[in-house]
Every structure is written in C-alpha cells, then in structure tokens.
mmCIF file of C-alpha atoms in Angstrom:
data_model
loop_
_atom_site.group_PDB
_atom_site.id
_atom_site.type_symbol
_atom_site.label_atom_id
_atom_site.label_comp_id
_atom_site.label_asym_id
_atom_site.label_seq_id
_atom_site.Cartn_x
_atom_site.Cartn_y
_atom_site.Cartn_z
ATOM 1 C CA MET A 1 0.000 0.000 0.000
ATOM 2 C CA ASN A 2 1.501 3.371 -1.064
ATOM 3 C CA ASN A 3 1.597 6.494 1.118
ATOM 4 C CA LYS A 4 -1.436 8.090 -0.631
ATOM 5 C CA ALA A 5 -3.591 5.045 0.095
ATOM 6 C CA ILE A 6 -2.511 5.053 3.749
ATOM 7 C CA LEU A 7 -3.262 8.776 4.058
ATOM 8 C CA ALA A 8 -6.700 8.352 2.459
ATOM 9 C CA ALA A 9 -7.565 5.472 4.802
ATOM 10 C CA ALA A 10 -6.484 7.542 7.825
ATOM 11 C CA ILE A 11 -8.634 10.505 6.739
ATOM 12 C CA LEU A 12 -11.684 8.300 6.159
ATOM 13 C CA GLY A 13 -11.185 6.643 9.557
ATOM 14 C CA THR A 14 -10.911 10.011 11.277
ATOM 15 C CA LEU A 15 -14.090 11.263 9.601
ATOM 16 C CA ALA A 16 -15.962 8.107 10.565
ATOM 17 C CA TYR A 17 -14.798 8.411 14.188
ATOM 18 C CA GLY A 18 -15.775 12.103 14.243
ATOM 19 C CA GLN A 19 -19.249 11.307 12.984
ATOM 20 C CA THR A 20 -19.652 8.564 15.604
ATOM 21 C CA ALA A 21 -18.365 10.772 18.428
ATOM 22 C CA ALA A 22 -20.593 13.652 17.373
ATOM 23 C CA ALA A 23 -23.744 11.551 17.400
ATOM 24 C CA PRO A 24 -26.236 13.261 19.687
ATOM 25 C CA HIS A 25 -26.998 11.619 23.031
ATOM 26 C CA ALA A 26 -30.514 11.394 24.363
ATOM 27 C CA VAL A 27 -30.925 14.124 26.987
ATOM 28 C CA GLU A 28 -33.890 13.982 29.318
ATOM 29 C CA THR A 29 -36.003 17.127 29.184
ATOM 30 C CA VAL A 30 -37.228 18.311 32.594
ATOM 31 C CA ILE A 31 -40.272 20.571 32.382
ATOM 32 C CA VAL A 32 -40.713 22.797 35.431
ATOM 33 C CA GLN A 33 -43.625 24.950 36.622
ATOM 34 C CA ALA A 34 -41.908 27.461 38.912
ATOM 35 C CA ALA A 35 -41.841 30.209 36.267
ATOM 36 C CA ARG A 36 -45.689 30.186 36.203
ATOM 37 C CA VAL A 37 -45.536 28.694 32.693
ATOM 38 C CA GLU A 38 -44.090 25.361 31.643
ATOM 39 C CA LYS A 39 -40.418 25.666 30.693
ATOM 40 C CA ASP A 40 -37.476 23.402 30.121
ATOM 41 C CA MET A 41 -35.336 23.457 33.262
ATOM 42 C CA LYS A 42 -32.276 24.580 31.288
ATOM 43 C CA ASP A 43 -34.196 27.720 30.209
ATOM 44 C CA ILE A 44 -34.717 28.916 33.801
ATOM 45 C CA PRO A 45 -32.180 31.766 34.291
ATOM 46 C CA GLN A 46 -31.872 31.173 38.046
ATOM 47 C CA SER A 47 -30.455 28.695 40.502
ATOM 48 C CA MET A 48 -33.018 26.014 41.238
ATOM 49 C CA ASP A 49 -33.339 22.523 42.688
ATOM 50 C CA TYR A 50 -35.695 19.858 41.383
ATOM 51 C CA LEU A 51 -37.046 16.722 43.062
ATOM 52 C CA SER A 52 -39.031 14.261 40.954
ATOM 53 C CA ALA A 53 -41.643 11.755 42.090
ATOM 54 C CA GLU A 54 -38.942 9.079 41.788
ATOM 55 C CA ASP A 55 -36.661 11.046 44.151
ATOM 56 C CA ILE A 56 -39.475 11.415 46.694
ATOM 57 C CA GLU A 57 -40.293 7.711 46.551
ATOM 58 C CA LYS A 58 -36.659 6.567 46.580
ATOM 59 C CA HIS A 59 -35.768 8.565 49.693
ATOM 60 C CA ARG A 60 -39.209 8.073 51.289
ATOM 61 C CA TYR A 61 -39.847 11.746 51.912
ATOM 62 C CA LYS A 62 -43.118 12.105 53.829
ATOM 63 C CA THR A 63 -43.273 15.854 54.449
ATOM 64 C CA VAL A 64 -41.919 19.090 52.998
ATOM 65 C CA ALA A 65 -39.354 19.182 55.837
ATOM 66 C CA ASP A 66 -38.051 15.758 54.753
ATOM 67 C CA ALA A 67 -37.592 16.931 51.163
ATOM 68 C CA ILE A 68 -35.921 20.211 52.158
ATOM 69 C CA LYS A 69 -33.211 18.302 54.036
ATOM 70 C CA SER A 70 -31.835 17.213 50.658
ATOM 71 C CA VAL A 71 -31.445 20.814 49.401
ATOM 72 C CA ALA A 72 -28.278 22.732 50.283
ATOM 73 C CA ASN A 73 -28.459 25.952 52.338
ATOM 74 C CA ILE A 74 -32.154 25.721 53.192
ATOM 75 C CA VAL A 75 -33.809 24.492 56.399
ATOM 76 C CA LEU A 76 -37.334 24.154 57.751
ATOM 77 C CA PRO A 77 -37.233 24.116 61.582
ATOM 78 C CA GLU A 78 -40.349 22.681 63.196
ATOM 79 C CA LEU A 79 -41.309 24.792 66.197
ATOM 80 C CA PRO A 80 -43.967 24.379 68.909
ATOM 81 C CA GLY A 81 -47.577 24.074 67.795
ATOM 82 C CA ASP A 82 -46.811 23.023 64.214
ATOM 83 C CA TYR A 83 -45.371 26.509 63.617
ATOM 84 C CA SER A 84 -42.728 26.318 60.882
ATOM 85 C CA TYR A 85 -40.620 28.661 58.801
ATOM 86 C CA ILE A 86 -38.179 28.245 55.925
ATOM 87 C CA GLN A 87 -34.768 29.858 56.134
ATOM 88 C CA VAL A 88 -32.337 30.196 53.221
ATOM 89 C CA ARG A 89 -28.594 30.800 53.600
ATOM 90 C CA GLY A 90 -29.074 32.059 57.162
ATOM 91 C CA LEU A 91 -31.102 35.117 56.104
ATOM 92 C CA PRO A 92 -33.276 36.618 58.867
ATOM 93 C CA ARG A 93 -36.826 35.308 59.011
ATOM 94 C CA HIS A 94 -40.146 37.080 59.421
ATOM 95 C CA LEU A 95 -42.040 36.107 62.582
ATOM 96 C CA GLU A 96 -45.508 36.466 61.031
ATOM 97 C CA GLN A 97 -45.174 35.356 57.422
ATOM 98 C CA THR A 98 -42.967 33.081 55.395
ATOM 99 C CA ASN A 99 -40.212 34.495 53.198
ATOM 100 C CA VAL A 100 -40.312 31.341 51.064
ATOM 101 C CA PRO A 101 -43.965 30.656 50.207
ATOM 102 C CA ILE A 102 -45.061 27.190 49.144
ATOM 103 C CA TYR A 103 -47.383 26.843 46.149
ATOM 104 C CA VAL A 104 -49.332 23.630 45.585
ATOM 105 C CA ASP A 105 -50.767 23.439 42.051
ATOM 106 C CA GLY A 106 -50.688 27.233 41.903
ATOM 107 C CA VAL A 107 -52.356 27.769 45.285
ATOM 108 C CA PRO A 108 -50.240 29.616 47.895
ATOM 109 C CA GLN A 109 -49.709 28.134 51.362
ATOM 110 C CA THR A 110 -48.754 31.260 53.274
ATOM 111 C CA SER A 111 -49.603 30.378 56.884
ATOM 112 C CA LEU A 112 -46.667 29.508 59.132
ATOM 113 C CA TYR A 113 -48.983 27.022 60.836
ATOM 114 C CA GLY A 114 -49.319 23.836 58.837
ATOM 115 C CA LEU A 115 -46.543 24.858 56.413
ATOM 116 C CA ASN A 116 -44.876 21.443 56.742
ATOM 117 C CA LEU A 117 -47.305 19.717 54.390
ATOM 118 C CA LEU A 118 -47.692 15.996 53.884
ATOM 119 C CA LEU A 119 -46.484 14.867 50.465
ATOM 120 C CA LYS A 120 -49.283 12.913 48.782
ATOM 121 C CA ASP A 121 -49.374 12.063 45.060
ATOM 122 C CA VAL A 122 -46.616 14.586 44.341
ATOM 123 C CA GLU A 123 -45.214 14.795 40.802
ATOM 124 C CA SER A 124 -42.371 17.237 41.540
ATOM 125 C CA ILE A 125 -40.978 19.767 44.010
ATOM 126 C CA GLU A 126 -39.128 22.812 42.653
ATOM 127 C CA PHE A 127 -37.165 25.392 44.620
ATOM 128 C CA LEU A 128 -36.119 28.689 43.016
ATOM 129 C CA ARG A 129 -33.515 30.620 44.975
ATOM 130 C CA GLY A 130 -33.461 34.374 45.404
ATOM 131 C CA PRO A 131 -36.196 37.054 45.247
ATOM 132 C CA GLN A 132 -39.219 36.082 43.147
ATOM 133 C CA GLY A 133 -41.217 39.282 43.604
ATOM 134 C CA ASN A 134 -41.824 39.860 39.888
ATOM 135 C CA THR A 135 -43.651 36.542 39.613
ATOM 136 C CA TYR A 136 -44.942 35.718 43.083
ATOM 137 C CA GLY A 137 -45.134 39.012 44.987
ATOM 138 C CA SER A 138 -43.245 40.610 47.862
ATOM 139 C CA ASN A 139 -43.496 37.639 50.261
ATOM 140 C CA ALA A 140 -41.137 35.582 48.076
ATOM 141 C CA ARG A 141 -38.052 37.419 49.303
ATOM 142 C CA ASP A 142 -35.716 34.421 49.624
ATOM 143 C CA GLY A 143 -37.182 32.034 47.066
ATOM 144 C CA ILE A 144 -40.205 29.945 46.196
ATOM 145 C CA ILE A 145 -41.171 26.286 46.527
ATOM 146 C CA VAL A 146 -43.555 24.917 43.896
ATOM 147 C CA ILE A 147 -45.222 21.543 44.477
ATOM 148 C CA THR A 148 -47.026 19.919 41.550
ATOM 149 C CA THR A 149 -49.306 16.967 42.228
ATOM 150 C CA LYS A 150 -49.980 14.104 39.860
ATOM 151 C CA LYS A 151 -52.895 14.687 37.502
ATOM 152 C CA GLN A 152 -55.695 12.138 37.519
ATOM 153 C CA GLY A 153 -56.370 10.487 34.177
ATOM 154 C CA ASN A 154 -59.535 8.963 32.769
ATOM 155 C CA ASP A 155 -58.730 5.485 34.061
ATOM 156 C CA PRO A 156 -59.676 4.748 37.693
ATOM 157 C CA SER A 157 -56.704 4.459 40.049
ATOM 158 C CA ALA A 158 -56.246 3.456 43.676
ATOM 159 C CA SER A 159 -53.386 2.879 46.093
ATOM 160 C CA PHE A 160 -52.882 2.269 49.766
ATOM 161 C CA GLU A 161 -49.979 2.250 52.191
ATOM 162 C CA LEU A 162 -49.788 0.785 55.701
ATOM 163 C CA GLY A 163 -46.994 1.217 58.229
ATOM 164 C CA VAL A 164 -45.971 0.257 61.750
ATOM 165 C CA ALA A 165 -43.094 1.495 63.890
ATOM 166 C CA ASN A 166 -41.809 1.781 67.430
ATOM 167 C CA TYR A 167 -43.981 3.231 70.193
ATOM 168 C CA ASP A 168 -46.959 1.383 68.739
ATOM 169 C CA GLN A 169 -47.068 3.718 65.750
ATOM 170 C CA GLN A 170 -49.607 2.758 63.098
ATOM 171 C CA SER A 171 -50.249 4.658 59.884
ATOM 172 C CA GLY A 172 -52.259 4.263 56.741
ATOM 173 C CA THR A 173 -52.916 6.155 53.518
ATOM 174 C CA VAL A 174 -55.604 5.467 50.906
ATOM 175 C CA ALA A 175 -55.793 7.356 47.606
ATOM 176 C CA ALA A 176 -58.291 6.899 44.796
ATOM 177 C CA GLY A 177 -59.262 8.802 41.686
ATOM 178 C CA THR A 178 -61.375 8.529 38.563
ATOM 179 C CA ALA A 179 -62.920 10.513 35.725
ATOM 180 C CA LEU A 180 -66.415 11.790 36.427
ATOM 181 C CA ILE A 181 -66.735 13.057 32.845
ATOM 182 C CA GLU A 182 -64.156 11.609 30.465
ATOM 183 C CA ASP A 183 -61.538 14.184 29.341
ATOM 184 C CA VAL A 184 -63.482 16.932 31.156
ATOM 185 C CA LEU A 185 -63.807 16.350 34.907
ATOM 186 C CA THR A 186 -61.675 14.162 37.198
ATOM 187 C CA ALA A 187 -61.678 13.669 40.968
ATOM 188 C CA LYS A 188 -59.057 12.425 43.412
ATOM 189 C CA MET A 189 -59.350 11.780 47.158
ATOM 190 C CA THR A 190 -56.718 10.917 49.770
ATOM 191 C CA LEU A 191 -57.257 9.779 53.370
ATOM 192 C CA ASP A 192 -54.365 9.653 55.828
ATOM 193 C CA TYR A 193 -54.194 8.421 59.431
ATOM 194 C CA LEU A 194 -51.432 8.136 62.032
ATOM 195 C CA THR A 195 -51.424 7.222 65.724
ATOM 196 C CA ARG A 196 -48.597 6.515 68.166
ATOM 197 C CA ASP A 197 -47.751 6.489 71.858
ATOM 198 C CA GLY A 198 -45.674 9.250 73.379
ATOM 199 C CA PHE A 199 -41.917 9.358 74.028
ATOM 200 C CA VAL A 200 -42.228 10.754 77.585
ATOM 201 C CA GLU A 201 -44.068 9.065 80.450
ATOM 202 C CA ASN A 202 -46.023 11.003 83.077
ATOM 203 C CA THR A 203 -45.388 8.891 86.161
ATOM 204 C CA HIS A 204 -48.021 10.767 88.198
ATOM 205 C CA LEU A 205 -50.900 9.986 85.813
ATOM 206 C CA ASN A 206 -49.328 6.750 84.550
ATOM 207 C CA LYS A 207 -49.688 7.690 80.888
ATOM 208 C CA SER A 208 -47.544 9.196 78.164
ATOM 209 C CA VAL A 209 -47.209 12.951 77.927
ATOM 210 C CA ASP A 210 -47.134 13.300 74.150
ATOM 211 C CA PRO A 211 -49.205 10.721 72.242
ATOM 212 C CA LYS A 212 -50.243 11.728 68.758
ATOM 213 C CA GLU A 213 -53.242 11.031 66.544
ATOM 214 C CA GLN A 214 -53.566 12.708 63.165
ATOM 215 C CA ARG A 215 -56.317 12.396 60.547
ATOM 216 C CA SER A 216 -56.321 14.074 57.134
ATOM 217 C CA ALA A 217 -58.686 14.112 54.168
ATOM 218 C CA MET A 218 -58.017 15.804 50.814
ATOM 219 C CA LEU A 219 -60.280 16.102 47.775
ATOM 220 C CA SER A 220 -59.380 17.661 44.426
ATOM 221 C CA LEU A 221 -61.454 18.200 41.297
ATOM 222 C CA HIS A 222 -59.851 19.016 37.930
ATOM 223 C CA TRP A 223 -62.115 20.531 35.255
ATOM 224 C CA THR A 224 -61.075 21.085 31.623
ATOM 225 C CA PRO A 225 -64.116 22.396 29.735
ATOM 226 C CA SER A 226 -61.982 23.344 26.688
ATOM 227 C CA SER A 227 -58.380 23.489 25.549
ATOM 228 C CA ASP A 228 -58.121 27.093 26.795
ATOM 229 C CA TRP A 229 -59.653 26.699 30.254
ATOM 230 C CA THR A 230 -58.724 24.641 33.319
ATOM 231 C CA ALA A 231 -59.974 24.823 36.889
ATOM 232 C CA ASN A 232 -58.882 23.048 40.061
ATOM 233 C CA LEU A 233 -60.876 22.894 43.286
ATOM 234 C CA TYR A 234 -58.964 21.688 46.352
ATOM 235 C CA LEU A 235 -60.475 20.881 49.772
ATOM 236 C CA ASP A 236 -58.629 19.591 52.831
ATOM 237 C CA HIS A 237 -59.320 18.890 56.504
ATOM 238 C CA THR A 238 -56.752 17.839 59.139
ATOM 239 C CA THR A 239 -57.077 17.221 62.870
ATOM 240 C CA ILE A 240 -54.194 16.647 65.286
ATOM 241 C CA GLU A 241 -54.558 15.494 68.891
ATOM 242 C CA SER A 242 -51.120 15.328 70.414
ATOM 243 C CA GLY A 243 -50.847 15.868 74.156
ATOM 244 C CA VAL A 244 -48.275 18.514 75.062
ATOM 245 C CA TYR A 245 -46.866 18.457 71.539
ATOM 246 C CA PRO A 246 -45.448 22.010 71.775
ATOM 247 C CA TYR A 247 -42.961 20.957 74.447
ATOM 248 C CA VAL A 248 -41.940 17.551 73.131
ATOM 249 C CA LYS A 249 -40.588 17.525 69.575
ATOM 250 C CA ASP A 250 -42.129 15.074 67.127
ATOM 251 C CA ASP A 251 -38.639 13.746 66.402
ATOM 252 C CA PRO A 252 -36.591 14.415 69.574
ATOM 253 C CA LYS A 253 -32.822 14.284 69.303
ATOM 254 C CA THR A 254 -32.600 12.125 72.407
ATOM 255 C CA GLU A 255 -32.221 8.437 71.780
ATOM 256 C CA ARG A 256 -35.461 6.477 71.790
ATOM 257 C CA GLY A 257 -34.033 4.189 74.480
ATOM 258 C CA ASP A 258 -33.596 7.052 76.935
ATOM 259 C CA ASP A 259 -35.840 6.791 79.985
ATOM 260 C CA LEU A 260 -37.749 10.092 79.630
ATOM 261 C CA LYS A 261 -40.202 10.854 82.423
ATOM 262 C CA SER A 262 -42.160 13.700 83.968
ATOM 263 C CA ALA A 263 -44.613 14.055 86.865
ATOM 264 C CA THR A 264 -47.525 16.520 86.602
ATOM 265 C CA ASP A 265 -51.111 16.316 87.806
ATOM 266 C CA ILE A 266 -52.497 17.956 84.658
ATOM 267 C CA GLU A 267 -53.070 15.988 81.477
ATOM 268 C CA GLY A 268 -51.608 18.077 78.697
ATOM 269 C CA LEU A 269 -53.647 18.720 75.570
ATOM 270 C CA PHE A 270 -52.765 20.273 72.260
ATOM 271 C CA ASP A 271 -55.465 19.914 69.606
ATOM 272 C CA GLN A 272 -55.414 21.557 66.202
ATOM 273 C CA THR A 273 -57.899 21.572 63.317
ATOM 274 C CA SER A 274 -57.028 22.942 59.889
ATOM 275 C CA LYS A 275 -59.605 23.394 57.105
ATOM 276 C CA GLY A 276 -58.939 24.873 53.702
ATOM 277 C CA ALA A 277 -60.447 25.377 50.250
ATOM 278 C CA ALA A 278 -58.914 26.812 47.088
ATOM 279 C CA LEU A 279 -60.064 27.406 43.518
ATOM 280 C CA ASN A 280 -57.500 27.929 40.767
ATOM 281 C CA VAL A 281 -58.779 28.963 37.304
ATOM 282 C CA THR A 282 -56.409 29.342 34.328
ATOM 283 C CA TRP A 283 -56.955 30.663 30.805
ATOM 284 C CA THR A 284 -54.408 30.154 27.992
ATOM 285 C CA GLY A 285 -56.340 31.574 25.034
ATOM 286 C CA LEU A 286 -53.502 33.787 23.776
ATOM 287 C CA GLU A 287 -50.098 32.625 22.600
ATOM 288 C CA ASN A 288 -47.349 33.209 25.193
ATOM 289 C CA TRP A 289 -49.923 34.454 27.714
ATOM 290 C CA ARG A 290 -51.443 32.704 30.704
ATOM 291 C CA LEU A 291 -53.981 34.270 33.056
ATOM 292 C CA SER A 292 -54.657 32.666 36.445
ATOM 293 C CA SER A 293 -56.993 33.444 39.303
ATOM 294 C CA VAL A 294 -56.571 31.876 42.751
ATOM 295 C CA THR A 295 -59.134 32.157 45.527
ATOM 296 C CA GLY A 296 -58.514 30.427 48.823
ATOM 297 C CA ILE A 297 -59.455 30.339 52.475
ATOM 298 C CA ARG A 298 -57.932 28.563 55.470
ATOM 299 C CA LYS A 299 -59.023 28.335 59.086
ATOM 300 C CA ILE A 300 -56.843 26.918 61.853
ATOM 301 C CA ASP A 301 -58.204 26.371 65.367
ATOM 302 C CA THR A 302 -55.802 25.504 68.181
ATOM 303 C CA PHE A 303 -56.506 24.544 71.783
ATOM 304 C CA GLY A 304 -53.790 23.854 74.347
ATOM 305 C CA ARG A 305 -53.738 23.036 78.042
ATOM 306 C CA PHE A 306 -50.584 22.026 79.906
ATOM 307 C CA ASP A 307 -48.500 22.659 82.991
ATOM 308 C CA ALA A 308 -45.600 24.847 81.896
ATOM 309 C CA THR A 309 -43.827 24.891 85.252
#
C-alpha cells in the first residue's frame, strides 16, 4: 500500500470516528412549573433545585421538611404548635409570614402554621432561589417552593400504604381517583391516618405525655371544559390530637431508648384543626400568555392546656 492510500484510509477513519463521536446523546427534558408557565429546566435563568416523584419515593420523603433536608443551604425548623418557617442561607426570618412561600398546584400556602405539608401524590418539588417578587409578589423574598401533584387520568386508580413502627405507631394512607366526565372532569381523594404512643411518660398519671393522633382528608377536582380553560378545586381537613406536643418535639434528638419521664397532675392537651379550600382557574387563550386566578381560604383552630412549670 503506497503512502497516498494510507493517508486516504487515515482521513476516512478520522471522519468516521468524528461522525460517531458527534452523534447526539438522548438528553432527558425536565419541564418545570416554577416560572408560572411550563419551561425546560435549562431555560430557567436562576439557581433552582428539582425533586421528581422518583426522588421522593426513593428517599421516602413524607413531608416538605423531609424533602428540604436534601437541598443545600435551606432548612425548615419545626417549632412548637406546628409553627414552621423556611430559612435560606441564614437570612433573617419574618415572625408572622414566610419568606419562602409554598405553592401547591398554583395555590399559595402562606400560613406559618401547617406549612410542613404531607407529600401525597406529588409529581415534583421545585425550589427557586433568590427574590421572586416579579412573579410571586413581595413575600417571596428568599425564594419559592412549587409543588405539583400528579394529575388524575380517565382510568380509575387506587393505592394504599400501611406502616408500623416503634412506640406502637400505626399509619395508613388510601388514595383513589377517577374521571367523572371523560376528558373533562376528574376527581381524586386521599385519606391519611397516624397514631402513636408518646416518648415521655407522666409517672403521676401513669400515661404518656405526648401521644399523637392525626387524621387528614383531601379532595381535588380538575375541570377542563376546553383546551383554553382549566380549573382546580382543592379541599382539605386535618385534625391533630397530640398531648403537650409544643414541648416535646415530634422527632426528639434524644435516643429512643432514653428513659424520659415527667410528673404533673395535669393531662396536657394540644389539639389543632385545619380546614382549607382553594379554587384555581387558568386561561391560555392567547399565545405566550397565561392568566390565572386563585381564591382560597384557610381556618386553623388551636386549643392547648398544659403545665408549663
């Protein structure tokens, strides 16, 4: 083989290798909702974190606080009476309103009570860092958390989950959904229950100080009368009966084997009822425009009785 033939073979081999190396690889497209309109994640011009349904299931996140633990430089301390706040990069917090609002399917959750939501049928959790005032208003000083739930299809679906743990903890979740009018109206309902003994024993009354019983019910209706209109109605009701919950953390740092005791002649009570309703209506009749209206109401009643001495 002469030199010209060798050179030609080398050039052809190089071209073939270049074409093979340049072959495009399949890249998964992640569509996010945090910008108020659906966008590819790579088109969001801000720092953001994204948790998929697979991430939530893999790590068994049960609440918003569980999920936030996986995000750098953000914490959600759980304070007495189910009072919670989100803090980013150590920035000062507001005592009466959250600086990082949580939106569930476009509906704001702005109360510091009940902010640590249960994660049920969640499709994704998105966290945008930094001020989001242009899109979400002045309360979004440090960022925004957007939770998107799974949409119910025409086919009926159902699931249930049962659990047991130490301190005689028993839990159960049932979720079911179906189409009431095919391609137009769907409904989804979730029932959740948890009960457990307390971690601290009251030796005077011979019973635990901080037992807990929690019941939740959630109902959502999704209406799509046309390609331009969608509406979501969300109803929820939660009751918590938990002894002196404000003074005994739900997940104390002390070891479970520690012999924790107290002696008071008053049976502590801390009961809380949360009821909410929200209607989210969206119109997309114009290209590149999306108009949304959100109306919501929430009522939280709390009753506590305990010996604080």
